[in-house]
Amino acid sequence: MDATTERYRDLFRGMYTWISDLCDAEKGGAIDEIHRYWADDARIVTFGRVKAAGIEALRKHFEVFPELYEKVEVREPFCTYLEAGDRVVIEHDILIGTRDGDHAVIAGEAGREEFRVTSIFSVLDGRITEMREVAAVKAGDD
């Protein structure tokens, strides 16, 4: 792919690293960097439900990550990365380690869960305006 078809890849690598760093006490992820990646009116839609709408709701959504998750690791390379104008589709695997061993993120092995996530992003002026995602627990599939 040429550079024009991947103009947002660095944005998403940075955003996923930022999310991971929120949970890493040693790296001390900064919630205030949310504005670097997300627009003021951005929203997250998961499984067809609006999880957060507007920057303050997104801030609240991400602020609980360090409390709930010991680790959030988005695996690279992405399984799929496609850009079409200001739309980006990313399919990736994510490993989540919960702080409370009895708490499961969706279902599966409590305390440690790996998911295959597919997200469709809209980007405007270099920031994410919408993320629509679905996820499934990985069960040894590739």
mmCIF file of N, CA and C in Angstrom:
data_model
loop_
_atom_site.group_PDB
_atom_site.id
_atom_site.type_symbol
_atom_site.label_atom_id
_atom_site.label_comp_id
_atom_site.label_asym_id
_atom_site.label_seq_id
_atom_site.Cartn_x
_atom_site.Cartn_y
_atom_site.Cartn_z
ATOM 1 N N MET A 1 0.836 -1.190 0.000
ATOM 2 C CA MET A 1 0.000 0.000 0.000
ATOM 3 C C MET A 1 0.873 1.243 0.000
ATOM 4 N N ASP A 2 0.429 2.244 -0.709
ATOM 5 C CA ASP A 2 1.192 3.487 -0.675
ATOM 6 C C ASP A 2 0.738 4.340 0.512
ATOM 7 N N ALA A 3 1.499 5.370 0.793
ATOM 8 C CA ALA A 3 1.269 6.192 1.984
ATOM 9 C C ALA A 3 -0.111 6.852 1.984
ATOM 10 N N THR A 4 -0.667 7.159 0.802
ATOM 11 C CA THR A 4 -1.962 7.833 0.767
ATOM 12 C C THR A 4 -3.086 6.934 1.248
ATOM 13 N N THR A 5 -2.927 5.628 1.186
ATOM 14 C CA THR A 5 -3.978 4.728 1.637
ATOM 15 C C THR A 5 -3.825 4.380 3.114
ATOM 16 N N GLU A 6 -2.789 4.870 3.753
ATOM 17 C CA GLU A 6 -2.571 4.606 5.174
ATOM 18 C C GLU A 6 -2.236 5.887 5.929
ATOM 19 N N ARG A 7 -2.947 6.928 5.668
ATOM 20 C CA ARG A 7 -2.625 8.196 6.313
ATOM 21 C C ARG A 7 -2.983 8.233 7.788
ATOM 22 N N TYR A 8 -3.821 7.309 8.258
ATOM 23 C CA TYR A 8 -4.237 7.316 9.662
ATOM 24 C C TYR A 8 -3.593 6.221 10.521
ATOM 25 N N ARG A 9 -2.774 5.391 9.935
ATOM 26 C CA ARG A 9 -2.216 4.266 10.704
ATOM 27 C C ARG A 9 -1.503 4.737 11.976
ATOM 28 N N ASP A 10 -0.703 5.786 11.897
ATOM 29 C CA ASP A 10 0.008 6.284 13.087
ATOM 30 C C ASP A 10 -0.963 6.789 14.153
ATOM 31 N N LEU A 11 -2.069 7.387 13.725
ATOM 32 C CA LEU A 11 -3.098 7.837 14.670
ATOM 33 C C LEU A 11 -3.609 6.652 15.490
ATOM 34 N N PHE A 12 -3.901 5.546 14.835
ATOM 35 C CA PHE A 12 -4.460 4.398 15.541
ATOM 36 C C PHE A 12 -3.422 3.655 16.374
ATOM 37 N N ARG A 13 -2.206 3.564 15.879
ATOM 38 C CA ARG A 13 -1.141 2.979 16.713
ATOM 39 C C ARG A 13 -0.975 3.806 17.988
ATOM 40 N N GLY A 14 -0.951 5.122 17.844
ATOM 41 C CA GLY A 14 -0.825 6.003 19.000
ATOM 42 C C GLY A 14 -1.999 5.868 19.950
ATOM 43 N N MET A 15 -3.220 5.812 19.408
ATOM 44 C CA MET A 15 -4.410 5.717 20.245
ATOM 45 C C MET A 15 -4.418 4.406 21.029
ATOM 46 N N TYR A 16 -4.086 3.302 20.377
ATOM 47 C CA TYR A 16 -4.074 2.017 21.074
ATOM 48 C C TYR A 16 -2.943 1.957 22.106
ATOM 49 N N THR A 17 -1.814 2.572 21.819
ATOM 50 C CA THR A 17 -0.733 2.640 22.805
ATOM 51 C C THR A 17 -1.168 3.480 23.999
ATOM 52 N N TRP A 18 -1.848 4.587 23.737
ATOM 53 C CA TRP A 18 -2.367 5.442 24.807
ATOM 54 C C TRP A 18 -3.312 4.652 25.715
ATOM 55 N N ILE A 19 -4.223 3.882 25.121
ATOM 56 C CA ILE A 19 -5.150 3.069 25.920
ATOM 57 C C ILE A 19 -4.379 2.071 26.769
ATOM 58 N N SER A 20 -3.403 1.401 26.191
ATOM 59 C CA SER A 20 -2.595 0.434 26.943
ATOM 60 C C SER A 20 -1.868 1.108 28.093
ATOM 61 N N ASP A 21 -1.315 2.294 27.833
ATOM 62 C CA ASP A 21 -0.554 3.003 28.856
ATOM 63 C C ASP A 21 -1.434 3.496 30.004
ATOM 64 N N LEU A 22 -2.725 3.700 29.762
ATOM 65 C CA LEU A 22 -3.623 4.096 30.852
ATOM 66 C C LEU A 22 -3.607 3.070 31.977
ATOM 67 N N CYS A 23 -3.412 1.804 31.625
ATOM 68 C CA CYS A 23 -3.454 0.710 32.601
ATOM 69 C C CYS A 23 -2.096 0.386 33.188
ATOM 70 N N ASP A 24 -1.042 0.980 32.662
ATOM 71 C CA ASP A 24 0.316 0.675 33.094
ATOM 72 C C ASP A 24 0.791 1.753 34.065
ATOM 73 N N ALA A 25 0.805 1.422 35.339
ATOM 74 C CA ALA A 25 1.182 2.396 36.377
ATOM 75 C C ALA A 25 2.585 2.952 36.154
ATOM 76 N N GLU A 26 3.504 2.127 35.661
ATOM 77 C CA GLU A 26 4.878 2.580 35.442
ATOM 78 C C GLU A 26 4.964 3.611 34.322
ATOM 79 N N LYS A 27 4.157 3.430 33.271
ATOM 80 C CA LYS A 27 4.168 4.385 32.160
ATOM 81 C C LYS A 27 3.296 5.587 32.464
ATOM 82 N N GLY A 28 2.360 5.415 33.392
ATOM 83 C CA GLY A 28 1.528 6.537 33.831
ATOM 84 C C GLY A 28 0.758 7.200 32.717
ATOM 85 N N GLY A 29 -0.055 6.428 32.003
ATOM 86 C CA GLY A 29 -0.855 6.967 30.916
ATOM 87 C C GLY A 29 -1.663 8.173 31.347
ATOM 88 N N ALA A 30 -1.714 9.164 30.509
ATOM 89 C CA ALA A 30 -2.377 10.425 30.848
ATOM 90 C C ALA A 30 -3.737 10.508 30.178
ATOM 91 N N ILE A 31 -4.792 10.516 30.975
ATOM 92 C CA ILE A 31 -6.147 10.597 30.440
ATOM 93 C C ILE A 31 -6.341 11.884 29.640
ATOM 94 N N ASP A 32 -5.616 12.942 29.986
ATOM 95 C CA ASP A 32 -5.770 14.217 29.283
ATOM 96 C C ASP A 32 -5.332 14.165 27.821
ATOM 97 N N GLU A 33 -4.611 13.128 27.447
ATOM 98 C CA GLU A 33 -4.228 12.976 26.041
ATOM 99 C C GLU A 33 -5.389 12.515 25.169
ATOM 100 N N ILE A 34 -6.543 12.338 25.764
ATOM 101 C CA ILE A 34 -7.723 11.904 25.026
ATOM 102 C C ILE A 34 -8.005 12.821 23.838
ATOM 103 N N HIS A 35 -7.755 14.118 24.009
ATOM 104 C CA HIS A 35 -8.012 15.097 22.944
ATOM 105 C C HIS A 35 -7.092 14.911 21.744
ATOM 106 N N ARG A 36 -5.991 14.251 21.948
ATOM 107 C CA ARG A 36 -5.062 13.991 20.844
ATOM 108 C C ARG A 36 -5.680 13.042 19.820
ATOM 109 N N TYR A 37 -6.542 12.136 20.295
ATOM 110 C CA TYR A 37 -7.081 11.078 19.442
ATOM 111 C C TYR A 37 -8.575 11.208 19.149
ATOM 112 N N TRP A 38 -9.324 11.779 20.076
ATOM 113 C CA TRP A 38 -10.789 11.787 19.992
ATOM 114 C C TRP A 38 -11.317 13.208 19.852
ATOM 115 N N ALA A 39 -12.296 13.399 18.969
ATOM 116 C CA ALA A 39 -12.952 14.696 18.781
ATOM 117 C C ALA A 39 -13.894 14.977 19.954
ATOM 118 N N ASP A 40 -14.217 16.236 20.158
ATOM 119 C CA ASP A 40 -15.079 16.631 21.276
ATOM 120 C C ASP A 40 -16.450 15.966 21.231
ATOM 121 N N ASP A 41 -16.962 15.717 20.030
ATOM 122 C CA ASP A 41 -18.291 15.110 19.899
ATOM 123 C C ASP A 41 -18.223 13.622 19.530
ATOM 124 N N ALA A 42 -17.093 12.996 19.762
ATOM 125 C CA ALA A 42 -16.903 11.586 19.393
ATOM 126 C C ALA A 42 -17.839 10.679 20.171
ATOM 127 N N ARG A 43 -18.056 9.501 19.587
ATOM 128 C CA ARG A 43 -18.857 8.503 20.293
ATOM 129 C C ARG A 43 -18.321 7.113 20.019
ATOM 130 N N ILE A 44 -18.596 6.227 20.975
ATOM 131 C CA ILE A 44 -18.234 4.817 20.871
ATOM 132 C C ILE A 44 -19.528 4.021 20.871
ATOM 133 N N VAL A 45 -19.667 3.163 19.860
ATOM 134 C CA VAL A 45 -20.840 2.302 19.741
ATOM 135 C C VAL A 45 -20.328 0.865 19.761
ATOM 136 N N THR A 46 -20.765 0.105 20.754
ATOM 137 C CA THR A 46 -20.328 -1.281 20.909
ATOM 138 C C THR A 46 -21.542 -2.191 20.818
ATOM 139 N N PHE A 47 -21.474 -3.172 19.934
ATOM 140 C CA PHE A 47 -22.587 -4.104 19.728
ATOM 141 C C PHE A 47 -23.894 -3.356 19.483
ATOM 142 N N GLY A 48 -23.817 -2.230 18.746
ATOM 143 C CA GLY A 48 -24.997 -1.464 18.399
ATOM 144 C C GLY A 48 -25.507 -0.527 19.483
ATOM 145 N N ARG A 49 -24.856 -0.507 20.642
ATOM 146 C CA ARG A 49 -25.265 0.380 21.744
ATOM 147 C C ARG A 49 -24.261 1.501 21.909
ATOM 148 N N VAL A 50 -24.762 2.710 22.089
ATOM 149 C CA VAL A 50 -23.878 3.837 22.341
ATOM 150 C C VAL A 50 -23.320 3.685 23.753
ATOM 151 N N LYS A 51 -22.012 3.499 23.852
ATOM 152 C CA LYS A 51 -21.339 3.349 25.152
ATOM 153 C C LYS A 51 -20.906 4.689 25.709
ATOM 154 N N ALA A 52 -20.579 5.615 24.831
ATOM 155 C CA ALA A 52 -20.142 6.952 25.266
ATOM 156 C C ALA A 52 -20.367 7.915 24.106
ATOM 157 N N ALA A 53 -20.883 9.100 24.445
ATOM 158 C CA ALA A 53 -21.098 10.139 23.430
ATOM 159 C C ALA A 53 -20.619 11.469 24.009
ATOM 160 N N GLY A 54 -19.674 12.081 23.322
ATOM 161 C CA GLY A 54 -19.086 13.335 23.789
ATOM 162 C C GLY A 54 -17.816 13.072 24.570
ATOM 163 N N ILE A 55 -16.923 14.040 24.567
ATOM 164 C CA ILE A 55 -15.589 13.857 25.141
ATOM 165 C C ILE A 55 -15.627 13.562 26.636
ATOM 166 N N GLU A 56 -16.546 14.154 27.379
ATOM 167 C CA GLU A 56 -16.603 13.881 28.821
ATOM 168 C C GLU A 56 -17.070 12.454 29.094
ATOM 169 N N ALA A 57 -18.004 11.952 28.308
ATOM 170 C CA ALA A 57 -18.443 10.558 28.458
ATOM 171 C C ALA A 57 -17.314 9.599 28.068
ATOM 172 N N LEU A 58 -16.554 9.948 27.028
ATOM 173 C CA LEU A 58 -15.408 9.124 26.654
ATOM 174 C C LEU A 58 -14.358 9.140 27.751
ATOM 175 N N ARG A 59 -14.125 10.306 28.334
ATOM 176 C CA ARG A 59 -13.160 10.420 29.432
ATOM 177 C C ARG A 59 -13.574 9.487 30.566
ATOM 178 N N LYS A 60 -14.832 9.509 30.959
ATOM 179 C CA LYS A 60 -15.327 8.630 32.031
ATOM 180 C C LYS A 60 -15.170 7.167 31.647
ATOM 181 N N HIS A 61 -15.432 6.847 30.378
ATOM 182 C CA HIS A 61 -15.282 5.474 29.879
ATOM 183 C C HIS A 61 -13.841 4.992 30.050
ATOM 184 N N PHE A 62 -12.886 5.824 29.656
ATOM 185 C CA PHE A 62 -11.480 5.421 29.712
ATOM 186 C C PHE A 62 -10.871 5.568 31.107
ATOM 187 N N GLU A 63 -11.400 6.455 31.935
ATOM 188 C CA GLU A 63 -10.851 6.641 33.287
ATOM 189 C C GLU A 63 -10.966 5.393 34.150
ATOM 190 N N VAL A 64 -11.937 4.540 33.889
ATOM 191 C CA VAL A 64 -12.098 3.327 34.709
ATOM 192 C C VAL A 64 -11.155 2.205 34.279
ATOM 193 N N PHE A 65 -10.497 2.338 33.136
ATOM 194 C CA PHE A 65 -9.607 1.277 32.670
ATOM 195 C C PHE A 65 -8.550 0.898 33.704
ATOM 196 N N PRO A 66 -7.832 1.858 34.311
ATOM 197 C CA PRO A 66 -6.800 1.470 35.284
ATOM 198 C C PRO A 66 -7.374 0.740 36.507
ATOM 199 N N GLU A 67 -8.622 1.022 36.853
ATOM 200 C CA GLU A 67 -9.252 0.342 37.982
ATOM 201 C C GLU A 67 -9.647 -1.085 37.632
ATOM 202 N N LEU A 68 -10.129 -1.290 36.407
ATOM 203 C CA LEU A 68 -10.638 -2.598 35.996
ATOM 204 C C LEU A 68 -9.568 -3.513 35.410
ATOM 205 N N TYR A 69 -8.629 -2.919 34.658
ATOM 206 C CA TYR A 69 -7.708 -3.734 33.865
ATOM 207 C C TYR A 69 -6.264 -3.545 34.299
ATOM 208 N N GLU A 70 -5.611 -4.643 34.522
ATOM 209 C CA GLU A 70 -4.182 -4.628 34.814
ATOM 210 C C GLU A 70 -3.383 -4.425 33.531
ATOM 211 N N LYS A 71 -3.950 -4.939 32.435
ATOM 212 C CA LYS A 71 -3.245 -4.899 31.160
ATOM 213 C C LYS A 71 -4.254 -4.829 30.025
ATOM 214 N N VAL A 72 -3.963 -3.985 29.049
ATOM 215 C CA VAL A 72 -4.699 -3.947 27.792
ATOM 216 C C VAL A 72 -3.638 -3.907 26.704
ATOM 217 N N GLU A 73 -3.602 -4.943 25.895
ATOM 218 C CA GLU A 73 -2.575 -5.024 24.846
ATOM 219 C C GLU A 73 -3.223 -5.313 23.499
ATOM 220 N N VAL A 74 -3.160 -4.334 22.606
ATOM 221 C CA VAL A 74 -3.637 -4.530 21.245
ATOM 222 C C VAL A 74 -2.490 -5.135 20.453
ATOM 223 N N ARG A 75 -2.741 -6.275 19.870
ATOM 224 C CA ARG A 75 -1.688 -7.002 19.155
ATOM 225 C C ARG A 75 -1.476 -6.434 17.757
ATOM 226 N N GLU A 76 -0.215 -6.319 17.410
ATOM 227 C CA GLU A 76 0.154 -5.942 16.050
ATOM 228 C C GLU A 76 1.011 -7.051 15.472
ATOM 229 N N PRO A 77 0.994 -7.240 14.198
ATOM 230 C CA PRO A 77 0.275 -6.424 13.230
ATOM 231 C C PRO A 77 -1.231 -6.663 13.333
ATOM 232 N N PHE A 78 -2.008 -5.660 12.900
ATOM 233 C CA PHE A 78 -3.447 -5.807 12.860
ATOM 234 C C PHE A 78 -3.801 -6.922 11.883
ATOM 235 N N CYS A 79 -4.869 -7.642 12.151
ATOM 236 C CA CYS A 79 -5.332 -8.696 11.234
ATOM 237 C C CYS A 79 -5.786 -8.079 9.916
ATOM 238 N N THR A 80 -6.491 -6.960 10.025
ATOM 239 C CA THR A 80 -6.970 -6.221 8.854
ATOM 240 C C THR A 80 -6.825 -4.738 9.139
ATOM 241 N N TYR A 81 -6.353 -4.004 8.149
ATOM 242 C CA TYR A 81 -6.306 -2.551 8.249
ATOM 243 C C TYR A 81 -6.660 -2.001 6.875
ATOM 244 N N LEU A 82 -7.797 -1.307 6.808
ATOM 245 C CA LEU A 82 -8.259 -0.756 5.539
ATOM 246 C C LEU A 82 -8.681 0.691 5.730
ATOM 247 N N GLU A 83 -8.288 1.532 4.795
ATOM 248 C CA GLU A 83 -8.727 2.923 4.795
ATOM 249 C C GLU A 83 -9.482 3.196 3.509
ATOM 250 N N ALA A 84 -10.580 3.923 3.642
ATOM 251 C CA ALA A 84 -11.347 4.407 2.493
ATOM 252 C C ALA A 84 -11.781 5.821 2.839
ATOM 253 N N GLY A 85 -11.048 6.790 2.329
ATOM 254 C CA GLY A 85 -11.331 8.181 2.678
ATOM 255 C C GLY A 85 -11.099 8.389 4.166
ATOM 256 N N ASP A 86 -12.131 8.871 4.850
ATOM 257 C CA ASP A 86 -12.020 9.120 6.292
ATOM 258 C C ASP A 86 -12.636 8.003 7.121
ATOM 259 N N ARG A 87 -12.757 6.827 6.535
ATOM 260 C CA ARG A 87 -13.215 5.627 7.242
ATOM 261 C C ARG A 87 -12.048 4.658 7.349
ATOM 262 N N VAL A 88 -11.916 4.056 8.525
ATOM 263 C CA VAL A 88 -10.852 3.084 8.754
ATOM 264 C C VAL A 88 -11.473 1.850 9.405
ATOM 265 N N VAL A 89 -11.143 0.690 8.862
ATOM 266 C CA VAL A 89 -11.595 -0.574 9.433
ATOM 267 C C VAL A 89 -10.368 -1.286 9.972
ATOM 268 N N ILE A 90 -10.428 -1.645 11.257
ATOM 269 C CA ILE A 90 -9.318 -2.357 11.881
ATOM 270 C C ILE A 90 -9.876 -3.597 12.559
ATOM 271 N N GLU A 91 -9.281 -4.724 12.223
ATOM 272 C CA GLU A 91 -9.565 -5.977 12.926
ATOM 273 C C GLU A 91 -8.276 -6.343 13.645
ATOM 274 N N HIS A 92 -8.385 -6.589 14.950
ATOM 275 C CA HIS A 92 -7.178 -6.885 15.717
ATOM 276 C C HIS A 92 -7.513 -7.800 16.889
ATOM 277 N N ASP A 93 -6.482 -8.358 17.450
ATOM 278 C CA ASP A 93 -6.618 -9.135 18.680
ATOM 279 C C ASP A 93 -6.211 -8.237 19.835
ATOM 280 N N ILE A 94 -6.911 -8.391 20.951
ATOM 281 C CA ILE A 94 -6.615 -7.611 22.140
ATOM 282 C C ILE A 94 -6.612 -8.542 23.339
ATOM 283 N N LEU A 95 -5.607 -8.392 24.167
ATOM 284 C CA LEU A 95 -5.489 -9.163 25.397
ATOM 285 C C LEU A 95 -5.804 -8.228 26.552
ATOM 286 N N ILE A 96 -6.736 -8.637 27.401
ATOM 287 C CA ILE A 96 -7.120 -7.834 28.551
ATOM 288 C C ILE A 96 -6.923 -8.664 29.807
ATOM 289 N N GLY A 97 -6.153 -8.121 30.731
ATOM 290 C CA GLY A 97 -5.973 -8.748 32.038
ATOM 291 C C GLY A 97 -6.734 -7.934 33.060
ATOM 292 N N THR A 98 -7.708 -8.552 33.719
ATOM 293 C CA THR A 98 -8.505 -7.812 34.696
ATOM 294 C C THR A 98 -7.802 -7.786 36.047
ATOM 295 N N ARG A 99 -8.092 -6.782 36.843
ATOM 296 C CA ARG A 99 -7.510 -6.673 38.182
ATOM 297 C C ARG A 99 -8.204 -7.619 39.150
ATOM 298 N N ASP A 100 -9.479 -7.810 38.978
ATOM 299 C CA ASP A 100 -10.262 -8.709 39.821
ATOM 300 C C ASP A 100 -10.385 -10.030 39.072
ATOM 301 N N GLY A 101 -9.710 -11.054 39.519
ATOM 302 C CA GLY A 101 -9.690 -12.337 38.828
ATOM 303 C C GLY A 101 -11.048 -12.946 38.577
ATOM 304 N N ASP A 102 -12.062 -12.522 39.327
ATOM 305 C CA ASP A 102 -13.404 -13.064 39.127
ATOM 306 C C ASP A 102 -14.194 -12.293 38.084
ATOM 307 N N HIS A 103 -13.698 -11.150 37.690
ATOM 308 C CA HIS A 103 -14.425 -10.305 36.750
ATOM 309 C C HIS A 103 -14.062 -10.694 35.320
ATOM 310 N N ALA A 104 -15.040 -11.022 34.528
ATOM 311 C CA ALA A 104 -14.811 -11.317 33.124
ATOM 312 C C ALA A 104 -15.295 -10.140 32.295
ATOM 313 N N VAL A 105 -14.526 -9.753 31.282
ATOM 314 C CA VAL A 105 -14.886 -8.624 30.448
ATOM 315 C C VAL A 105 -16.149 -8.935 29.653
ATOM 316 N N ILE A 106 -16.175 -10.067 28.977
ATOM 317 C CA ILE A 106 -17.374 -10.513 28.260
ATOM 318 C C ILE A 106 -17.746 -11.904 28.750
ATOM 319 N N ALA A 107 -16.904 -12.860 28.458
ATOM 320 C CA ALA A 107 -17.106 -14.236 28.907
ATOM 321 C C ALA A 107 -15.780 -14.944 28.692
ATOM 322 N N GLY A 108 -15.629 -16.082 29.305
ATOM 323 C CA GLY A 108 -14.389 -16.810 29.089
ATOM 324 C C GLY A 108 -13.566 -16.884 30.353
ATOM 325 N N GLU A 109 -12.281 -17.025 30.188
ATOM 326 C CA GLU A 109 -11.367 -17.191 31.312
ATOM 327 C C GLU A 109 -11.321 -15.916 32.150
ATOM 328 N N ALA A 110 -11.787 -16.008 33.378
ATOM 329 C CA ALA A 110 -11.785 -14.836 34.256
ATOM 330 C C ALA A 110 -10.354 -14.398 34.520
ATOM 331 N N GLY A 111 -10.143 -13.105 34.510
ATOM 332 C CA GLY A 111 -8.826 -12.559 34.803
ATOM 333 C C GLY A 111 -7.952 -12.342 33.592
ATOM 334 N N ARG A 112 -8.181 -13.072 32.524
ATOM 335 C CA ARG A 112 -7.374 -12.910 31.309
ATOM 336 C C ARG A 112 -8.249 -13.281 30.131
ATOM 337 N N GLU A 113 -8.432 -12.339 29.246
ATOM 338 C CA GLU A 113 -9.274 -12.616 28.098
ATOM 339 C C GLU A 113 -8.666 -12.047 26.836
ATOM 340 N N GLU A 114 -8.797 -12.809 25.778
ATOM 341 C CA GLU A 114 -8.309 -12.372 24.478
ATOM 342 C C GLU A 114 -9.494 -12.319 23.525
ATOM 343 N N PHE A 115 -9.578 -11.211 22.808
ATOM 344 C CA PHE A 115 -10.700 -10.982 21.914
ATOM 345 C C PHE A 115 -10.215 -10.693 20.512
ATOM 346 N N ARG A 116 -11.060 -10.979 19.545
ATOM 347 C CA ARG A 116 -10.887 -10.493 18.179
ATOM 348 C C ARG A 116 -11.893 -9.362 18.027
ATOM 349 N N VAL A 117 -11.407 -8.165 17.731
ATOM 350 C CA VAL A 117 -12.244 -6.969 17.661
ATOM 351 C C VAL A 117 -12.226 -6.438 16.236
ATOM 352 N N THR A 118 -13.396 -6.059 15.757
ATOM 353 C CA THR A 118 -13.499 -5.364 14.479
ATOM 354 C C THR A 118 -14.124 -4.007 14.748
ATOM 355 N N SER A 119 -13.433 -2.954 14.326
ATOM 356 C CA SER A 119 -13.903 -1.590 14.550
ATOM 357 C C SER A 119 -13.934 -0.826 13.239
ATOM 358 N N ILE A 120 -14.962 -0.014 13.101
ATOM 359 C CA ILE A 120 -15.062 0.901 11.975
ATOM 360 C C ILE A 120 -15.003 2.303 12.561
ATOM 361 N N PHE A 121 -14.000 3.050 12.137
ATOM 362 C CA PHE A 121 -13.765 4.391 12.657
ATOM 363 C C PHE A 121 -14.110 5.433 11.601
ATOM 364 N N SER A 122 -14.612 6.566 12.067
ATOM 365 C CA SER A 122 -14.746 7.763 11.235
ATOM 366 C C SER A 122 -13.758 8.777 11.792
ATOM 367 N N VAL A 123 -13.052 9.455 10.895
ATOM 368 C CA VAL A 123 -12.020 10.413 11.294
ATOM 369 C C VAL A 123 -12.311 11.754 10.621
ATOM 370 N N LEU A 124 -12.171 12.820 11.383
ATOM 371 C CA LEU A 124 -12.338 14.166 10.852
ATOM 372 C C LEU A 124 -11.256 15.047 11.454
ATOM 373 N N ASP A 125 -10.560 15.778 10.615
ATOM 374 C CA ASP A 125 -9.493 16.674 11.071
ATOM 375 C C ASP A 125 -8.472 15.959 11.956
ATOM 376 N N GLY A 126 -8.167 14.706 11.604
ATOM 377 C CA GLY A 126 -7.124 13.966 12.305
ATOM 378 C C GLY A 126 -7.519 13.378 13.650
ATOM 379 N N ARG A 127 -8.814 13.436 13.995
ATOM 380 C CA ARG A 127 -9.265 12.851 15.264
ATOM 381 C C ARG A 127 -10.481 11.962 15.021
ATOM 382 N N ILE A 128 -10.639 10.980 15.885
ATOM 383 C CA ILE A 128 -11.714 10.004 15.751
ATOM 384 C C ILE A 128 -13.033 10.651 16.167
ATOM 385 N N THR A 129 -14.039 10.534 15.295
ATOM 386 C CA THR A 129 -15.366 11.050 15.616
ATOM 387 C C THR A 129 -16.326 9.933 16.002
ATOM 388 N N GLU A 130 -16.054 8.717 15.523
ATOM 389 C CA GLU A 130 -16.906 7.588 15.890
ATOM 390 C C GLU A 130 -16.123 6.288 15.773
ATOM 391 N N MET A 131 -16.406 5.396 16.710
ATOM 392 C CA MET A 131 -15.883 4.034 16.660
ATOM 393 C C MET A 131 -17.074 3.107 16.850
ATOM 394 N N ARG A 132 -17.311 2.246 15.862
ATOM 395 C CA ARG A 132 -18.345 1.225 15.957
ATOM 396 C C ARG A 132 -17.610 -0.114 16.029
ATOM 397 N N GLU A 133 -17.868 -0.900 17.097
ATOM 398 C CA GLU A 133 -17.079 -2.118 17.266
ATOM 399 C C GLU A 133 -17.933 -3.308 17.674
ATOM 400 N N VAL A 134 -17.430 -4.469 17.295
ATOM 401 C CA VAL A 134 -17.943 -5.747 17.770
ATOM 402 C C VAL A 134 -16.729 -6.570 18.170
ATOM 403 N N ALA A 135 -16.929 -7.483 19.119
ATOM 404 C CA ALA A 135 -15.822 -8.305 19.614
ATOM 405 C C ALA A 135 -16.330 -9.699 19.941
ATOM 406 N N ALA A 136 -15.427 -10.645 19.862
ATOM 407 C CA ALA A 136 -15.739 -12.012 20.250
ATOM 408 C C ALA A 136 -14.534 -12.589 20.989
ATOM 409 N N VAL A 137 -14.803 -13.393 21.995
ATOM 410 C CA VAL A 137 -13.724 -14.053 22.732
ATOM 411 C C VAL A 137 -13.016 -15.000 21.791
ATOM 412 N N LYS A 138 -11.687 -14.939 21.799
ATOM 413 C CA LYS A 138 -10.908 -15.867 20.971
ATOM 414 C C LYS A 138 -10.841 -17.213 21.666
ATOM 415 N N ALA A 139 -11.035 -18.231 20.879
ATOM 416 C CA ALA A 139 -10.983 -19.592 21.421
ATOM 417 C C ALA A 139 -10.029 -20.434 20.573
ATOM 418 N N GLY A 140 -8.820 -19.922 20.400
ATOM 419 C CA GLY A 140 -7.813 -20.657 19.642
ATOM 420 C C GLY A 140 -7.931 -20.481 18.145
ATOM 421 N N ASP A 141 -8.856 -19.626 17.692
ATOM 422 C CA ASP A 141 -8.979 -19.407 16.247
ATOM 423 C C ASP A 141 -8.006 -18.341 15.797
ATOM 424 N N ASP A 142 -7.645 -18.362 14.534
ATOM 425 C CA ASP A 142 -6.727 -17.357 13.971
ATOM 426 C C ASP A 142 -7.344 -16.592 12.878
#
